[in-house]
Amino acid sequence: MAVEKSNTTVDGVSILKPRTDNREYRKIVLKNWLQVLLISDPDTDKCAASMSVSIGSFSDPQGLEGLAHFLEHMLFYASAKYPEEDSYSKYITEHGGSTNAYTSSEETNYHFDINADCFSEALDRFAQFFIKPLMSAEATMREIKAVDSENQKNLLSDGWRMRQLQKHLSKEDHPFHKFSTGNMDTLHVKPQAKGVDTTSELIKFYEEHYSANIMHLVVYGKESLDKIQDLVEGMFQEVQNTNKTIPRFPGQPCTSDHLQILVKAVPIKQGHKINVSWPVTPSIHRYEEAPCRYLGHLIGHEGEGSLFHALKTLGWATGLSAGEGDWTLDYSFFTVSIELTDAGHEHMQDILGLLFKYIQLLQQTGVCQWIFDELAAICETKFHYQDKTPPMSYIVDIASNLQIFPTRDWLVGLSLPSKFNPATIQKVVDELSPSNARIFWESQKFEGQTDKNEPWYNTAYSLEKITSSTIQEWVKSAPDVNLHLPAPNVFIPTDLSLKDVKNKETVPVLLRNSPFSRLWYKPDTIFSKPKAYFKMDFNCPLAVSSPDAAVLTDIFTRLLMDYLNEYAYYAQVAGLHYGVSLSDNGFELTLLGYNHKLRILLDTVIEKIANFEVKPDRFAVIKETVTKEYQNYKFRQPYHQAMYYCSLILQDQTWPWTEELEVLSHLEAEDVAKFVPMLLSRTFIECYIAGNVEDNEAESMVKHVEDVLFNDPKPKCRPLFPSQHLTNRVVKLEEGMKYFYHQDGSNPSDENSALVHYIQVHRDEFAMNIKLQLFGLVAKQATFHQLRTVEQLGYITALAQRNDSGIYGVQFIIQSSVKGPGHIDSRVELLLKNFESKLREMSDEEFKSNATALIDMKLEKYKNLKEESRFYWQEIQRGTLKFNRKEAEVAALRQLQKQELIDFFEEYIKIGAARKKSLSIRVYGSQHLKEMASDKDEVPSPSVEIEDIVGFRKAQPLHGSFRGCGQPKL
């Protein structure tokens, strides 16, 4: 039984929760001193649990770097109570759930979710992680390979490389300095050479550190708090309490040797970046006063007068972020990151001068109460009107909060600044001084100018000391720009009332249809939040007509976002998000957030579209940014490359990135200026408005857009001709045929290879959809277990559904540094061959259990307006308009027999199936490149080798498009 329990108060203190939250919470402490937060949500379809263990990579033993992370992997294997390998993951996957874990510097967090009716057994299996896990030497060796594969995946990632470089330039005797992921060397080769047995060390680490009194558990269930408490007490009392103290690592990671430094580093990707960080007092000790939140809000602001606005106007920066980064109870870093243009790279000293000039401005103006109060008001509204999120993601952060915050703030964490204390904020401002700064400057232009290499990722860098007086010189010589504090935010909502909607529509209705646009409308009947979701898809035939048009449309959308930024950034801060981006047939506008001021933002965006002009200086910056993005395509993970090729082969009206990059090279501002009026000259706008909006408001918004764009005396837009309405077409692969595409990995330095083995099955139809989905559910864990756990082909191993504009299929995705794509493809084929007998041997009870799990997944309720709207918008965009899809597929599932699933597998999926259509995309890393020729020679017949993707696509028949099925009528 629990030593301590309370529903709404603990020691007389309430657990603060959002006003709109009707869930119940209870804190209990078990006899073994495991602290637990119970959450009861009768409306949930998924249950979840998260265990936070207050031990992380900082506790790795010397010479066994990555041991804490490796232990996190190993706990998934098996336990004394459930000894079958991988049975935990198998049970959760087969019952509609997911599972994961992470290791940070001072915490390891394990979590899962699952369909509600299977929660009890899943929770018991989860509890065994912390009671009696099994770790055999053979399993240990296999999983070291998985950790090594995970590290291989990170070696060419600039994010991982630069973070480790920052750690490397710190005190060697502080755990911040360590390498925390682990690899084959640290976990096997070097320990073995010293006579150290990794399995024994793993068990020793577990027994030394995993104690109930330094664990914190959050359990999210559907039952009452009392029933959840009974479950937890019955399952977690056996977790051993060895009365450990949570380790603390006092002292600062950086000495004076590691401050006042300028580090020049060579990244993998194109682009230039400056990171400036300062050791500061951790905000966590004054979290209600939120000093770093306040300073991050101002230094990271993007409105007029801000540092970013000045740098952007000068053409020197394309992005800026500021805030508290790495932190523990003992140390913290405040970091400013600036993405630079080529011109900005040449003005590094001016940029740093302006950064410190802005910090001086904060010193001179003092801490402003009105800014703090405004920030606090925004945060308070966000907290109290927060959307419901999936249970697992909700509780993972809360589990970490249990160790750090008093019970009252377990749900709040850092999210509610509430106490204005200028002295606390001023103290951190004072710490952002030149004498404290660490400057990391990344650019490929430093290639050949460095003299050092970071040992774990081999990042080339140089280091020089830099004095405060030098930085002060930069401040003096920096351009004279008008830096000032932001204006009061006009987008903060003041009307949070809910509309009294008369028509309680449960699915979208076609509210308005004209030659110019079509409006789908769905009022909020579920979530009771003062929020709206707004989509406008501008269907422009010219947008997808050629590589040139695709690039010009992209630059147009980016210029729009660029022009809006200084004004609309305030909306973003206030919780009203916006975006203009490419869509399949043109471009789309998205607005999402509080409905009160949404119309003001919409009118501004439409006005910018109607009066669009190209500013040559901004065009130059955008062109440079897009060019670098294309050039960096070659550094993508190999499995991303394989998925890209798969899409390029299947989807009509898509263009190779190499052609689009070529277009960019000769593009000028006047090309965009000429193109945009033609782009807009023929368009049709598909609209979806949902949430706390009345139908007359929705109609008024769309009518206004039409008036501005179509009904002006000199209209910017005219309606499409009937023949111009666009369709999305997908290549129709031939039945009984295997297709292959072999390609070098685009980065010669990347040893990893990848395979996407895609099987195209059918055109959207309920009875077929559920068979494919049920096959995917049944085969998902078997694929992971065989190819990753047993064969250790690679860390990235997945079986996923694929839906291209209503054409359904399934794809195996594997990335590997140990085997080439040809070998991996043969293992996928063998897996499918062996799966046939597994399917036939499946008991009726097991079949029913899997079907029920899929039904439960389909009946899972939407948790928020965004989730609901995405589903309906997808139906509208694809032209399928099957708003009753979930109910219809559930009805079909209830009728499905096991033999029908077997027949489906034998007809469409199994090796040699008469109607099977497979496409293998094989991307070869440097380690396996020599295998490509022999792999090509060994492809089976009948098969097609794709040499020219666009040529192949043009020669293939296409599936019919759902968008060509006629227009719905009012």
mmCIF file of N, CA, C and O in Angstrom, residues 15 37 89 128 137 144 162 178 182 241 286 313 325 380 403 423 469 488 536 554 566 577 605 639 660 721 740:
data_model
loop_
_atom_site.group_PDB
_atom_site.id
_atom_site.type_symbol
_atom_site.label_atom_id
_atom_site.label_comp_id
_atom_site.label_asym_id
_atom_site.label_seq_id
_atom_site.Cartn_x
_atom_site.Cartn_y
_atom_site.Cartn_z
ATOM 1 N N ILE A 15 -2.035 20.389 -6.655
ATOM 2 C CA ILE A 15 -1.316 20.184 -7.907
ATOM 3 C C ILE A 15 -1.976 21.114 -8.916
ATOM 4 O O ILE A 15 -3.155 20.970 -9.223
ATOM 5 N N LEU A 37 2.973 9.500 -9.865
ATOM 6 C CA LEU A 37 1.827 10.363 -10.172
ATOM 7 C C LEU A 37 0.839 9.538 -10.987
ATOM 8 O O LEU A 37 1.196 8.994 -12.044
ATOM 9 N N SER A 89 8.227 -5.577 -26.409
ATOM 10 C CA SER A 89 7.949 -4.755 -27.591
ATOM 11 C C SER A 89 6.889 -5.408 -28.477
ATOM 12 O O SER A 89 6.038 -4.732 -29.053
ATOM 13 N N GLN A 128 8.831 -5.057 -15.012
ATOM 14 C CA GLN A 128 9.929 -6.019 -14.903
ATOM 15 C C GLN A 128 11.272 -5.422 -15.320
ATOM 16 O O GLN A 128 12.320 -5.949 -14.946
ATOM 17 N N ALA A 137 25.018 -12.640 -22.232
ATOM 18 C CA ALA A 137 26.222 -12.176 -22.933
ATOM 19 C C ALA A 137 25.978 -12.109 -24.434
ATOM 20 O O ALA A 137 26.430 -11.176 -25.115
ATOM 21 N N ILE A 144 25.205 -4.296 -28.624
ATOM 22 C CA ILE A 144 26.329 -3.370 -28.804
ATOM 23 C C ILE A 144 26.387 -2.948 -30.271
ATOM 24 O O ILE A 144 26.659 -1.791 -30.605
ATOM 25 N N MET A 162 28.818 19.132 -33.521
ATOM 26 C CA MET A 162 29.098 20.418 -32.867
ATOM 27 C C MET A 162 28.812 20.343 -31.361
ATOM 28 O O MET A 162 29.510 20.970 -30.564
ATOM 29 N N LYS A 178 32.300 14.209 -21.381
ATOM 30 C CA LYS A 178 32.268 12.830 -21.874
ATOM 31 C C LYS A 178 31.564 12.649 -23.223
ATOM 32 O O LYS A 178 30.750 13.465 -23.625
ATOM 33 N N GLY A 182 28.221 5.938 -26.847
ATOM 34 C CA GLY A 182 28.833 4.617 -26.862
ATOM 35 C C GLY A 182 28.984 4.109 -28.282
ATOM 36 O O GLY A 182 28.252 4.512 -29.186
ATOM 37 N N ASN A 241 14.668 -1.064 -3.436
ATOM 38 C CA ASN A 241 15.140 0.220 -2.930
ATOM 39 C C ASN A 241 16.440 -0.006 -2.189
ATOM 40 O O ASN A 241 16.458 -0.627 -1.125
ATOM 41 N N ARG A 286 15.199 29.487 -9.851
ATOM 42 C CA ARG A 286 14.254 30.609 -9.792
ATOM 43 C C ARG A 286 13.277 30.488 -10.958
ATOM 44 O O ARG A 286 13.060 31.452 -11.690
ATOM 45 N N THR A 313 17.872 42.675 -42.167
ATOM 46 C CA THR A 313 17.838 43.861 -43.027
ATOM 47 C C THR A 313 19.188 44.095 -43.686
ATOM 48 O O THR A 313 19.280 44.498 -44.852
ATOM 49 N N GLY A 325 20.123 26.463 -22.891
ATOM 50 C CA GLY A 325 20.282 25.166 -23.553
ATOM 51 C C GLY A 325 20.564 24.082 -22.544
ATOM 52 O O GLY A 325 19.725 23.747 -21.713
ATOM 53 N N GLU A 380 0.459 31.951 -19.426
ATOM 54 C CA GLU A 380 -0.693 31.509 -18.621
ATOM 55 C C GLU A 380 -1.841 31.055 -19.530
ATOM 56 O O GLU A 380 -2.461 30.007 -19.307
ATOM 57 N N GLN A 403 11.144 14.760 -10.331
ATOM 58 C CA GLN A 403 12.379 14.815 -9.547
ATOM 59 C C GLN A 403 12.770 16.256 -9.228
ATOM 60 O O GLN A 403 13.319 16.536 -8.169
ATOM 61 N N ALA A 423 15.982 41.652 -10.144
ATOM 62 C CA ALA A 423 17.358 41.340 -9.718
ATOM 63 C C ALA A 423 17.806 39.992 -10.275
ATOM 64 O O ALA A 423 18.965 39.836 -10.700
ATOM 65 N N SER A 469 38.332 43.169 -24.584
ATOM 66 C CA SER A 469 38.577 44.457 -25.268
ATOM 67 C C SER A 469 38.378 44.300 -26.778
ATOM 68 O O SER A 469 37.903 45.228 -27.443
ATOM 69 N N PRO A 488 4.288 46.464 -27.647
ATOM 70 C CA PRO A 488 3.271 45.589 -27.043
ATOM 71 C C PRO A 488 2.630 44.697 -28.106
ATOM 72 O O PRO A 488 2.441 45.113 -29.253
ATOM 73 N N MET A 536 -5.946 27.028 -46.670
ATOM 74 C CA MET A 536 -6.286 27.458 -48.029
ATOM 75 C C MET A 536 -5.240 26.881 -48.961
ATOM 76 O O MET A 536 -4.059 27.221 -48.847
ATOM 77 N N ASP A 554 8.392 27.918 -55.077
ATOM 78 C CA ASP A 554 9.027 27.769 -53.762
ATOM 79 C C ASP A 554 9.590 29.102 -53.291
ATOM 80 O O ASP A 554 9.379 29.521 -52.140
ATOM 81 N N GLU A 566 8.390 40.107 -39.638
ATOM 82 C CA GLU A 566 8.525 41.089 -38.560
ATOM 83 C C GLU A 566 7.171 41.430 -37.924
ATOM 84 O O GLU A 566 7.100 41.765 -36.749
ATOM 85 N N HIS A 577 -0.314 30.550 -34.968
ATOM 86 C CA HIS A 577 0.756 30.094 -35.864
ATOM 87 C C HIS A 577 0.321 30.200 -37.318
ATOM 88 O O HIS A 577 -0.853 30.043 -37.642
ATOM 89 N N VAL A 605 -2.049 38.542 -44.626
ATOM 90 C CA VAL A 605 -1.398 37.583 -45.532
ATOM 91 C C VAL A 605 -1.963 37.729 -46.947
ATOM 92 O O VAL A 605 -1.215 37.776 -47.930
ATOM 93 N N TYR A 639 18.863 6.356 -45.917
ATOM 94 C CA TYR A 639 17.476 5.883 -45.999
ATOM 95 C C TYR A 639 16.541 7.002 -46.442
ATOM 96 O O TYR A 639 15.523 6.758 -47.099
ATOM 97 N N GLU A 660 16.300 21.021 -60.300
ATOM 98 C CA GLU A 660 15.854 22.245 -59.618
ATOM 99 C C GLU A 660 17.051 23.088 -59.174
ATOM 100 O O GLU A 660 17.001 24.323 -59.223
ATOM 101 N N PHE A 721 -10.097 27.025 -65.826
ATOM 102 C CA PHE A 721 -10.977 26.365 -66.789
ATOM 103 C C PHE A 721 -11.219 24.936 -66.285
ATOM 104 O O PHE A 721 -10.371 24.375 -65.582
ATOM 105 N N PHE A 740 13.804 -2.581 -59.828
ATOM 106 C CA PHE A 740 14.990 -2.282 -59.037
ATOM 107 C C PHE A 740 15.576 -0.940 -59.470
ATOM 108 O O PHE A 740 15.593 -0.609 -60.658
#
